[in-house]
CSV table of C-alpha atoms in Angstrom, one decimal:
chain,number,residue,atom,x,y,z
A,901,UNK,CA,0.8,-72.1,59.7
A,902,UNK,CA,-2.5,-72.3,60.9
A,903,UNK,CA,-2.5,-70.7,64.7
A,904,UNK,CA,-5.1,-71.8,66.1
A,905,UNK,CA,-3.7,-75.3,65.3
A,906,UNK,CA,0.1,-75.0,67.0
A,907,UNK,CA,0.6,-75.9,70.3
A,908,UNK,CA,3.6,-74.4,71.3
A,909,UNK,CA,1.1,-71.0,71.3
A,910,UNK,CA,-1.0,-73.1,73.6
A,911,UNK,CA,2.3,-74.2,75.7
A,912,UNK,CA,3.6,-69.8,75.5
A,913,UNK,CA,0.1,-69.4,76.8
A,914,UNK,CA,-0.2,-71.1,79.5
A,915,UNK,CA,3.6,-70.5,81.0
A,916,UNK,CA,2.7,-67.1,81.2
A,917,UNK,CA,-0.6,-67.0,83.0
A,918,UNK,CA,2.2,-68.9,85.5
A,919,UNK,CA,4.4,-66.6,85.7
A,920,UNK,CA,3.3,-63.2,85.2
A,921,UNK,CA,0.7,-63.1,88.2
A,922,UNK,CA,3.9,-65.1,90.1
A,923,UNK,CA,5.9,-61.9,89.1
A,924,UNK,CA,3.6,-58.9,89.0
A,925,UNK,CA,0.3,-60.3,90.2
A,926,UNK,CA,-2.0,-59.4,93.7
A,927,UNK,CA,-3.7,-62.5,94.3
A,928,UNK,CA,-7.3,-60.9,94.1
A,929,UNK,CA,-6.9,-61.4,89.7
A,930,UNK,CA,-5.7,-64.8,90.9
A,931,UNK,CA,-8.8,-66.3,89.2
A,932,UNK,CA,-8.1,-64.3,85.8
A,933,UNK,CA,-5.0,-66.0,85.4
A,934,UNK,CA,-7.0,-69.6,86.1
A,935,UNK,CA,-9.0,-69.0,83.9
A,936,UNK,CA,-6.1,-68.5,81.1
A,937,UNK,CA,-4.0,-71.4,82.5
A,938,UNK,CA,-7.3,-72.8,81.6
A,939,UNK,CA,-8.0,-71.8,78.2
A,940,UNK,CA,-5.2,-72.8,77.4
A,941,UNK,CA,-5.2,-75.8,78.5
A,942,UNK,CA,-8.1,-76.6,76.0
A,943,UNK,CA,-6.5,-74.9,73.4
A,944,UNK,CA,-4.1,-78.2,74.0
A,945,UNK,CA,-6.4,-80.7,73.9
A,946,UNK,CA,-8.7,-79.9,71.7
A,947,UNK,CA,-5.4,-79.5,69.0
A,948,UNK,CA,-4.7,-82.9,70.2
A,949,UNK,CA,-7.4,-84.5,69.8
A,950,UNK,CA,-7.8,-82.5,66.0
A,951,UNK,CA,-10.8,-83.5,65.5
A,952,UNK,CA,-14.6,-84.0,67.6
A,953,UNK,CA,-14.5,-87.0,69.2
A,954,UNK,CA,-16.8,-87.9,72.5
A,955,UNK,CA,-13.1,-88.0,74.7
A,956,UNK,CA,-11.9,-84.1,73.1
A,957,UNK,CA,-16.2,-83.2,73.4
A,958,UNK,CA,-15.7,-84.3,77.2
A,959,UNK,CA,-12.1,-83.0,77.8
A,960,UNK,CA,-13.4,-79.4,77.2
A,961,UNK,CA,-15.8,-79.4,78.9
A,962,UNK,CA,-14.5,-80.0,81.6
A,963,UNK,CA,-11.8,-77.3,80.9
A,964,UNK,CA,-14.3,-74.4,80.4
A,965,UNK,CA,-17.2,-75.1,82.2
A,966,UNK,CA,-14.6,-75.9,86.2
A,967,UNK,CA,-11.1,-74.7,85.4
A,968,UNK,CA,-12.5,-72.2,83.4
A,969,UNK,CA,-15.5,-70.6,84.6
A,970,UNK,CA,-16.1,-73.3,88.0
A,971,UNK,CA,-13.1,-72.7,90.1
A,972,UNK,CA,-12.0,-69.0,89.2
A,973,UNK,CA,-15.7,-68.3,90.3
A,974,UNK,CA,-14.7,-69.7,93.9
A,975,UNK,CA,-11.9,-68.0,94.4
A,976,UNK,CA,-13.1,-64.8,93.0
A,977,UNK,CA,-15.7,-65.2,96.3
A,978,UNK,CA,-13.8,-66.3,98.8
A,979,UNK,CA,-11.1,-63.4,97.8
A,980,UNK,CA,-13.8,-61.0,97.9
A,981,UNK,CA,-13.8,-59.1,101.7
A,982,UNK,CA,-10.3,-60.7,102.4
A,983,UNK,CA,-7.8,-58.6,103.1
A,984,UNK,CA,-5.2,-60.7,102.1
A,985,UNK,CA,-6.3,-60.5,98.0
A,986,UNK,CA,-4.2,-57.5,98.3
A,987,UNK,CA,-1.0,-59.2,98.8
A,988,UNK,CA,1.2,-59.9,95.9
A,989,UNK,CA,1.2,-63.3,94.7
A,990,UNK,CA,5.1,-64.0,95.7
A,991,UNK,CA,6.5,-62.2,98.0
A,992,UNK,CA,8.2,-58.6,96.6
A,993,UNK,CA,11.9,-59.0,97.2
A,994,UNK,CA,15.1,-60.0,94.6
A,995,UNK,CA,15.9,-63.7,96.8
A,996,UNK,CA,12.6,-65.1,95.8
A,997,UNK,CA,12.3,-63.8,92.4
A,998,UNK,CA,16.2,-65.0,91.8
A,999,UNK,CA,14.7,-68.0,92.6
A,1000,UNK,CA,11.6,-67.8,90.9
A,1001,UNK,CA,13.5,-67.3,87.7
A,1002,UNK,CA,17.1,-70.2,88.7
A,1003,UNK,CA,13.8,-73.4,89.2
A,1004,UNK,CA,12.0,-72.1,85.2
A,1005,UNK,CA,15.1,-72.5,84.1
A,1006,UNK,CA,16.0,-75.6,85.6
A,1007,UNK,CA,13.0,-77.0,84.4
A,1008,UNK,CA,13.3,-75.9,81.4
A,1009,UNK,CA,16.4,-78.5,81.1
A,1010,UNK,CA,13.7,-81.4,81.2
A,1011,UNK,CA,12.1,-80.5,78.1
A,1012,UNK,CA,15.7,-79.6,76.8
A,1013,UNK,CA,15.7,-78.8,72.8
A,1014,UNK,CA,12.1,-77.2,73.1
A,1015,UNK,CA,12.4,-75.2,70.3
A,1016,UNK,CA,12.7,-78.9,68.2
A,1017,UNK,CA,9.5,-81.3,70.6
A,1018,UNK,CA,6.0,-80.3,71.5
A,1019,UNK,CA,6.1,-82.6,74.0
A,1020,UNK,CA,9.8,-81.3,75.6
A,1021,UNK,CA,8.4,-78.0,75.8
A,1022,UNK,CA,4.6,-79.7,77.4
A,1023,UNK,CA,7.4,-81.3,79.9
A,1024,UNK,CA,9.4,-77.9,80.4
A,1025,UNK,CA,6.1,-75.8,81.0
A,1026,UNK,CA,4.5,-78.6,83.6
A,1027,UNK,CA,8.1,-78.6,85.5
A,1028,UNK,CA,8.0,-74.8,85.4
A,1029,UNK,CA,4.4,-74.1,86.7
A,1030,UNK,CA,5.2,-76.8,89.4
A,1031,UNK,CA,8.3,-75.5,90.7
A,1032,UNK,CA,6.7,-72.5,90.9
A,1033,UNK,CA,3.9,-73.5,93.3
A,1034,UNK,CA,6.0,-75.5,95.4
A,1035,UNK,CA,8.5,-71.8,95.3
A,1036,UNK,CA,4.7,-70.6,96.0
A,1037,UNK,CA,4.5,-72.8,99.2
A,1038,UNK,CA,7.0,-72.3,100.6
A,1039,UNK,CA,7.3,-68.1,100.8
A,1040,UNK,CA,3.8,-67.6,101.1
A,1041,UNK,CA,2.3,-68.0,104.4
A,1042,UNK,CA,-1.1,-66.6,103.7
A,1043,UNK,CA,-4.0,-69.5,102.8
A,1044,UNK,CA,-4.9,-67.8,99.5
A,1045,UNK,CA,-1.4,-68.2,97.9
A,1046,UNK,CA,-1.0,-71.1,99.4
A,1047,UNK,CA,-4.8,-72.6,97.7
A,1048,UNK,CA,-3.8,-70.4,93.8
A,1049,UNK,CA,0.1,-72.9,94.0
A,1050,UNK,CA,-2.4,-76.2,94.6
A,1051,UNK,CA,-4.7,-74.4,91.5
A,1052,UNK,CA,-2.0,-73.9,89.6
A,1053,UNK,CA,-0.6,-77.8,90.2
A,1054,UNK,CA,-3.0,-79.4,89.7
A,1055,UNK,CA,-3.9,-77.0,86.0
A,1056,UNK,CA,0.0,-78.6,85.7
A,1057,UNK,CA,-1.5,-82.2,86.6
A,1058,UNK,CA,-4.0,-81.0,84.0
A,1059,UNK,CA,-1.5,-79.9,81.5
A,1060,UNK,CA,0.3,-84.0,81.5
A,1061,UNK,CA,-2.3,-85.7,80.3
A,1062,UNK,CA,-1.7,-84.2,77.1
A,1063,UNK,CA,1.4,-86.0,77.1
A,1064,UNK,CA,-0.4,-89.8,77.0
A,1065,UNK,CA,-0.3,-91.4,74.5
A,1066,UNK,CA,-4.2,-92.1,75.1
A,1067,UNK,CA,-6.3,-90.2,76.8
A,1068,UNK,CA,-7.9,-90.9,81.0
A,1069,UNK,CA,-10.4,-92.7,80.2
A,1070,UNK,CA,-13.9,-90.6,81.5
A,1071,UNK,CA,-13.9,-91.6,85.5
A,1072,UNK,CA,-10.7,-90.3,85.8
A,1073,UNK,CA,-11.4,-87.5,84.2
A,1074,UNK,CA,-14.3,-87.2,86.8
A,1075,UNK,CA,-11.9,-87.8,90.2
A,1076,UNK,CA,-9.0,-85.5,89.0
A,1077,UNK,CA,-12.6,-82.5,88.3
A,1078,UNK,CA,-13.6,-83.9,92.1
A,1079,UNK,CA,-10.0,-82.9,93.1
A,1080,UNK,CA,-9.9,-79.9,91.4
A,1081,UNK,CA,-13.4,-77.7,93.2
A,1082,UNK,CA,-12.6,-80.0,95.9
A,1083,UNK,CA,-9.4,-78.2,96.9
A,1084,UNK,CA,-11.2,-75.1,96.3
A,1085,UNK,CA,-14.2,-75.1,98.1
A,1086,UNK,CA,-12.3,-76.7,101.0
A,1087,UNK,CA,-9.4,-74.2,101.2
A,1088,UNK,CA,-12.2,-71.5,100.2
A,1089,UNK,CA,-13.6,-72.3,103.7
A,1090,UNK,CA,-11.3,-72.5,105.5
A,1091,UNK,CA,-10.1,-69.3,104.3
A,1092,UNK,CA,-13.5,-68.0,105.3
A,1093,UNK,CA,-13.0,-69.8,108.7
A,1094,UNK,CA,-10.1,-68.1,109.9
A,1095,UNK,CA,-11.9,-64.4,109.1
A,1096,UNK,CA,-14.2,-65.4,111.5
């Protein structure tokens, strides 16, 4: 089996880049985890197309330039002078950890039989990412953590495209990329304005 053509490994990498920072990460390292999520998304996108056509090239460039480099770079700049950057992504207590683990298990019920079907595993990863993002929004009042949760949700939306029989047209990709960049730009502006 060729590792480069295995979508299961890319989906597991995407899930790991979502789960580990929530349980064990500080806000200051979330840009690196967002980059890893983006690289896993790129791996999934290129794996789906099997050949380098215009859409695969455009999607790959969008992932590398916007999701793996630009947005994490903007988030790093926002976190540079912020005291909240040293806080946990999710509050470290047994109750929230138990809720998070339960949500991940329930999310994978949507992808029942995930070991046999890549589409089911993809749906499970999407559901787990979205539920974790909602848990972050509910448990962490820091604006930086809430911004990270929104970016996780938007990466789940990008992963959802891999379930579609036909890829989204270029204008939809441009709109989704604009929303992704706009989310981090407005969020960063609000966070910086809050410090003044």
